[in-house]
Amino acid sequence: MSTLESAIWHILGYSAMPVIILAGFAGVAAVCIWLLSLGSDKEV
């Protein structure tokens, strides 16, 4: 593997970790907000 390919794979690998963590956090937050909205009062 060339140096360029190695650098690209390292960048992809290290950038994937925070993206996975943030996407999981956003997904859990969205599901929690949706579940909380089911039980909230609809009158405003």
PDB file of N, CA and C in Angstrom:
ATOM      1  N   MET A   1       0.858  -1.176   0.000  1.00  0.00           N
ATOM      2  CA  MET A   1       0.000   0.000   0.000  1.00  0.00           C
ATOM      3  C   MET A   1       0.903   1.237   0.000  1.00  0.00           C
ATOM      4  N   SER A   2       0.532   2.201  -0.822  1.00  0.00           N
ATOM      5  CA  SER A   2       1.346   3.407  -0.917  1.00  0.00           C
ATOM      6  C   SER A   2       1.128   4.294   0.310  1.00  0.00           C
ATOM      7  N   THR A   3       1.962   5.286   0.429  1.00  0.00           N
ATOM      8  CA  THR A   3       1.849   6.224   1.556  1.00  0.00           C
ATOM      9  C   THR A   3       0.536   6.989   1.492  1.00  0.00           C
ATOM     10  N   LEU A   4       0.119   7.373   0.277  1.00  0.00           N
ATOM     11  CA  LEU A   4      -1.143   8.097   0.113  1.00  0.00           C
ATOM     12  C   LEU A   4      -2.322   7.227   0.543  1.00  0.00           C
ATOM     13  N   GLU A   5      -2.345   5.980   0.099  1.00  0.00           N
ATOM     14  CA  GLU A   5      -3.432   5.082   0.492  1.00  0.00           C
ATOM     15  C   GLU A   5      -3.454   4.873   2.004  1.00  0.00           C
ATOM     16  N   SER A   6      -2.280   4.714   2.588  1.00  0.00           N
ATOM     17  CA  SER A   6      -2.200   4.534   4.033  1.00  0.00           C
ATOM     18  C   SER A   6      -2.735   5.761   4.769  1.00  0.00           C
ATOM     19  N   ALA A   7      -2.387   6.941   4.282  1.00  0.00           N
ATOM     20  CA  ALA A   7      -2.874   8.178   4.908  1.00  0.00           C
ATOM     21  C   ALA A   7      -4.388   8.292   4.780  1.00  0.00           C
ATOM     22  N   ILE A   8      -4.917   7.947   3.606  1.00  0.00           N
ATOM     23  CA  ILE A   8      -6.367   8.021   3.405  1.00  0.00           C
ATOM     24  C   ILE A   8      -7.091   7.072   4.350  1.00  0.00           C
ATOM     25  N   TRP A   9      -6.588   5.837   4.489  1.00  0.00           N
ATOM     26  CA  TRP A   9      -7.251   4.874   5.370  1.00  0.00           C
ATOM     27  C   TRP A   9      -7.160   5.299   6.838  1.00  0.00           C
ATOM     28  N   HIS A  10      -6.033   5.910   7.226  1.00  0.00           N
ATOM     29  CA  HIS A  10      -5.920   6.402   8.596  1.00  0.00           C
ATOM     30  C   HIS A  10      -6.905   7.535   8.843  1.00  0.00           C
ATOM     31  N   ILE A  11      -7.037   8.454   7.891  1.00  0.00           N
ATOM     32  CA  ILE A  11      -7.982   9.569   8.048  1.00  0.00           C
ATOM     33  C   ILE A  11      -9.407   9.039   8.122  1.00  0.00           C
ATOM     34  N   LEU A  12      -9.751   8.095   7.236  1.00  0.00           N
ATOM     35  CA  LEU A  12     -11.105   7.527   7.264  1.00  0.00           C
ATOM     36  C   LEU A  12     -11.377   6.804   8.578  1.00  0.00           C
ATOM     37  N   GLY A  13     -10.407   6.053   9.048  1.00  0.00           N
ATOM     38  CA  GLY A  13     -10.588   5.299  10.283  1.00  0.00           C
ATOM     39  C   GLY A  13     -10.771   6.201  11.488  1.00  0.00           C
ATOM     40  N   TYR A  14      -9.918   7.225  11.589  1.00  0.00           N
ATOM     41  CA  TYR A  14     -10.004   8.102  12.750  1.00  0.00           C
ATOM     42  C   TYR A  14     -11.188   9.052  12.675  1.00  0.00           C
ATOM     43  N   SER A  15     -11.659   9.369  11.480  1.00  0.00           N
ATOM     44  CA  SER A  15     -12.834  10.235  11.376  1.00  0.00           C
ATOM     45  C   SER A  15     -14.124   9.443  11.555  1.00  0.00           C
ATOM     46  N   ALA A  16     -14.072   8.129  11.332  1.00  0.00           N
ATOM     47  CA  ALA A  16     -15.286   7.317  11.467  1.00  0.00           C
ATOM     48  C   ALA A  16     -15.706   7.176  12.921  1.00  0.00           C
ATOM     49  N   MET A  17     -14.749   7.117  13.832  1.00  0.00           N
ATOM     50  CA  MET A  17     -15.093   6.897  15.239  1.00  0.00           C
ATOM     51  C   MET A  17     -15.974   8.016  15.814  1.00  0.00           C
ATOM     52  N   PRO A  18     -15.574   9.287  15.713  1.00  0.00           N
ATOM     53  CA  PRO A  18     -16.460  10.332  16.247  1.00  0.00           C
ATOM     54  C   PRO A  18     -17.779  10.442  15.491  1.00  0.00           C
ATOM     55  N   VAL A  19     -17.777  10.148  14.182  1.00  0.00           N
ATOM     56  CA  VAL A  19     -19.027  10.205  13.422  1.00  0.00           C
ATOM     57  C   VAL A  19     -20.000   9.149  13.932  1.00  0.00           C
ATOM     58  N   ILE A  20     -19.509   7.941  14.196  1.00  0.00           N
ATOM     59  CA  ILE A  20     -20.363   6.871  14.715  1.00  0.00           C
ATOM     60  C   ILE A  20     -20.902   7.247  16.096  1.00  0.00           C
ATOM     61  N   ILE A  21     -20.045   7.796  16.952  1.00  0.00           N
ATOM     62  CA  ILE A  21     -20.467   8.175  18.302  1.00  0.00           C
ATOM     63  C   ILE A  21     -21.518   9.289  18.249  1.00  0.00           C
ATOM     64  N   LEU A  22     -21.266  10.327  17.438  1.00  0.00           N
ATOM     65  CA  LEU A  22     -22.210  11.440  17.342  1.00  0.00           C
ATOM     66  C   LEU A  22     -23.520  11.017  16.691  1.00  0.00           C
ATOM     67  N   ALA A  23     -23.454  10.151  15.685  1.00  0.00           N
ATOM     68  CA  ALA A  23     -24.681   9.673  15.048  1.00  0.00           C
ATOM     69  C   ALA A  23     -25.500   8.832  16.025  1.00  0.00           C
ATOM     70  N   GLY A  24     -24.838   8.021  16.824  1.00  0.00           N
ATOM     71  CA  GLY A  24     -25.551   7.239  17.830  1.00  0.00           C
ATOM     72  C   GLY A  24     -26.192   8.120  18.879  1.00  0.00           C
ATOM     73  N   PHE A  25     -25.468   9.155  19.314  1.00  0.00           N
ATOM     74  CA  PHE A  25     -26.022  10.092  20.284  1.00  0.00           C
ATOM     75  C   PHE A  25     -27.242  10.806  19.709  1.00  0.00           C
ATOM     76  N   ALA A  26     -27.127  11.270  18.461  1.00  0.00           N
ATOM     77  CA  ALA A  26     -28.250  11.975  17.825  1.00  0.00           C
ATOM     78  C   ALA A  26     -29.448  11.045  17.645  1.00  0.00           C
ATOM     79  N   GLY A  27     -29.192   9.789  17.295  1.00  0.00           N
ATOM     80  CA  GLY A  27     -30.285   8.841  17.126  1.00  0.00           C
ATOM     81  C   GLY A  27     -31.006   8.545  18.424  1.00  0.00           C
ATOM     82  N   VAL A  28     -30.251   8.342  19.494  1.00  0.00           N
ATOM     83  CA  VAL A  28     -30.858   8.087  20.805  1.00  0.00           C
ATOM     84  C   VAL A  28     -31.630   9.319  21.273  1.00  0.00           C
ATOM     85  N   ALA A  29     -31.075  10.497  21.060  1.00  0.00           N
ATOM     86  CA  ALA A  29     -31.767  11.730  21.459  1.00  0.00           C
ATOM     87  C   ALA A  29     -33.075  11.892  20.683  1.00  0.00           C
ATOM     88  N   ALA A  30     -33.045  11.605  19.382  1.00  0.00           N
ATOM     89  CA  ALA A  30     -34.257  11.734  18.569  1.00  0.00           C
ATOM     90  C   ALA A  30     -35.330  10.753  19.026  1.00  0.00           C
ATOM     91  N   VAL A  31     -34.956   9.517  19.320  1.00  0.00           N
ATOM     92  CA  VAL A  31     -35.922   8.525  19.793  1.00  0.00           C
ATOM     93  C   VAL A  31     -36.489   8.929  21.147  1.00  0.00           C
ATOM     94  N   CYS A  32     -35.631   9.439  22.042  1.00  0.00           N
ATOM     95  CA  CYS A  32     -36.108   9.862  23.358  1.00  0.00           C
ATOM     96  C   CYS A  32     -37.067  11.037  23.248  1.00  0.00           C
ATOM     97  N   ILE A  33     -36.749  12.001  22.407  1.00  0.00           N
ATOM     98  CA  ILE A  33     -37.645  13.151  22.213  1.00  0.00           C
ATOM     99  C   ILE A  33     -38.973  12.696  21.627  1.00  0.00           C
ATOM    100  N   TRP A  34     -38.922  11.769  20.676  1.00  0.00           N
ATOM    101  CA  TRP A  34     -40.159  11.250  20.087  1.00  0.00           C
ATOM    102  C   TRP A  34     -40.995  10.527  21.134  1.00  0.00           C
ATOM    103  N   LEU A  35     -40.360   9.690  21.974  1.00  0.00           N
ATOM    104  CA  LEU A  35     -41.105   8.977  23.008  1.00  0.00           C
ATOM    105  C   LEU A  35     -41.696   9.938  24.024  1.00  0.00           C
ATOM    106  N   LEU A  36     -40.933  10.982  24.385  1.00  0.00           N
ATOM    107  CA  LEU A  36     -41.460  11.960  25.327  1.00  0.00           C
ATOM    108  C   LEU A  36     -42.610  12.753  24.718  1.00  0.00           C
ATOM    109  N   SER A  37     -42.561  13.002  23.412  1.00  0.00           N
ATOM    110  CA  SER A  37     -43.630  13.771  22.780  1.00  0.00           C
ATOM    111  C   SER A  37     -44.924  12.969  22.704  1.00  0.00           C
ATOM    112  N   LEU A  38     -44.833  11.644  22.747  1.00  0.00           N
ATOM    113  CA  LEU A  38     -46.054  10.825  22.714  1.00  0.00           C
ATOM    114  C   LEU A  38     -46.879  11.027  23.985  1.00  0.00           C
ATOM    115  N   GLY A  39     -46.206  11.245  25.091  1.00  0.00           N
ATOM    116  CA  GLY A  39     -46.919  11.372  26.350  1.00  0.00           C
ATOM    117  C   GLY A  39     -47.221  12.784  26.761  1.00  0.00           C
ATOM    118  N   SER A  40     -46.786  13.764  25.962  1.00  0.00           N
ATOM    119  CA  SER A  40     -46.995  15.151  26.363  1.00  0.00           C
ATOM    120  C   SER A  40     -48.410  15.607  26.028  1.00  0.00           C
ATOM    121  N   ASP A  41     -48.850  16.651  26.721  1.00  0.00           N
ATOM    122  CA  ASP A  41     -50.166  17.227  26.454  1.00  0.00           C
ATOM    123  C   ASP A  41     -50.147  17.948  25.121  1.00  0.00           C
ATOM    124  N   LYS A  42     -51.194  17.767  24.341  1.00  0.00           N
ATOM    125  CA  LYS A  42     -51.250  18.372  23.012  1.00  0.00           C
ATOM    126  C   LYS A  42     -51.859  19.784  23.064  1.00  0.00           C
ATOM    127  N   GLU A  43     -52.467  20.157  24.184  1.00  0.00           N
ATOM    128  CA  GLU A  43     -53.084  21.482  24.288  1.00  0.00           C
ATOM    129  C   GLU A  43     -52.015  22.542  24.503  1.00  0.00           C
ATOM    130  N   VAL A  44     -52.169  23.635  23.748  1.00  0.00           N
ATOM    131  CA  VAL A  44     -51.214  24.738  23.911  1.00  0.00           C
ATOM    132  C   VAL A  44     -51.995  26.015  24.143  1.00  0.00           C
TER     133      VAL A  44
END
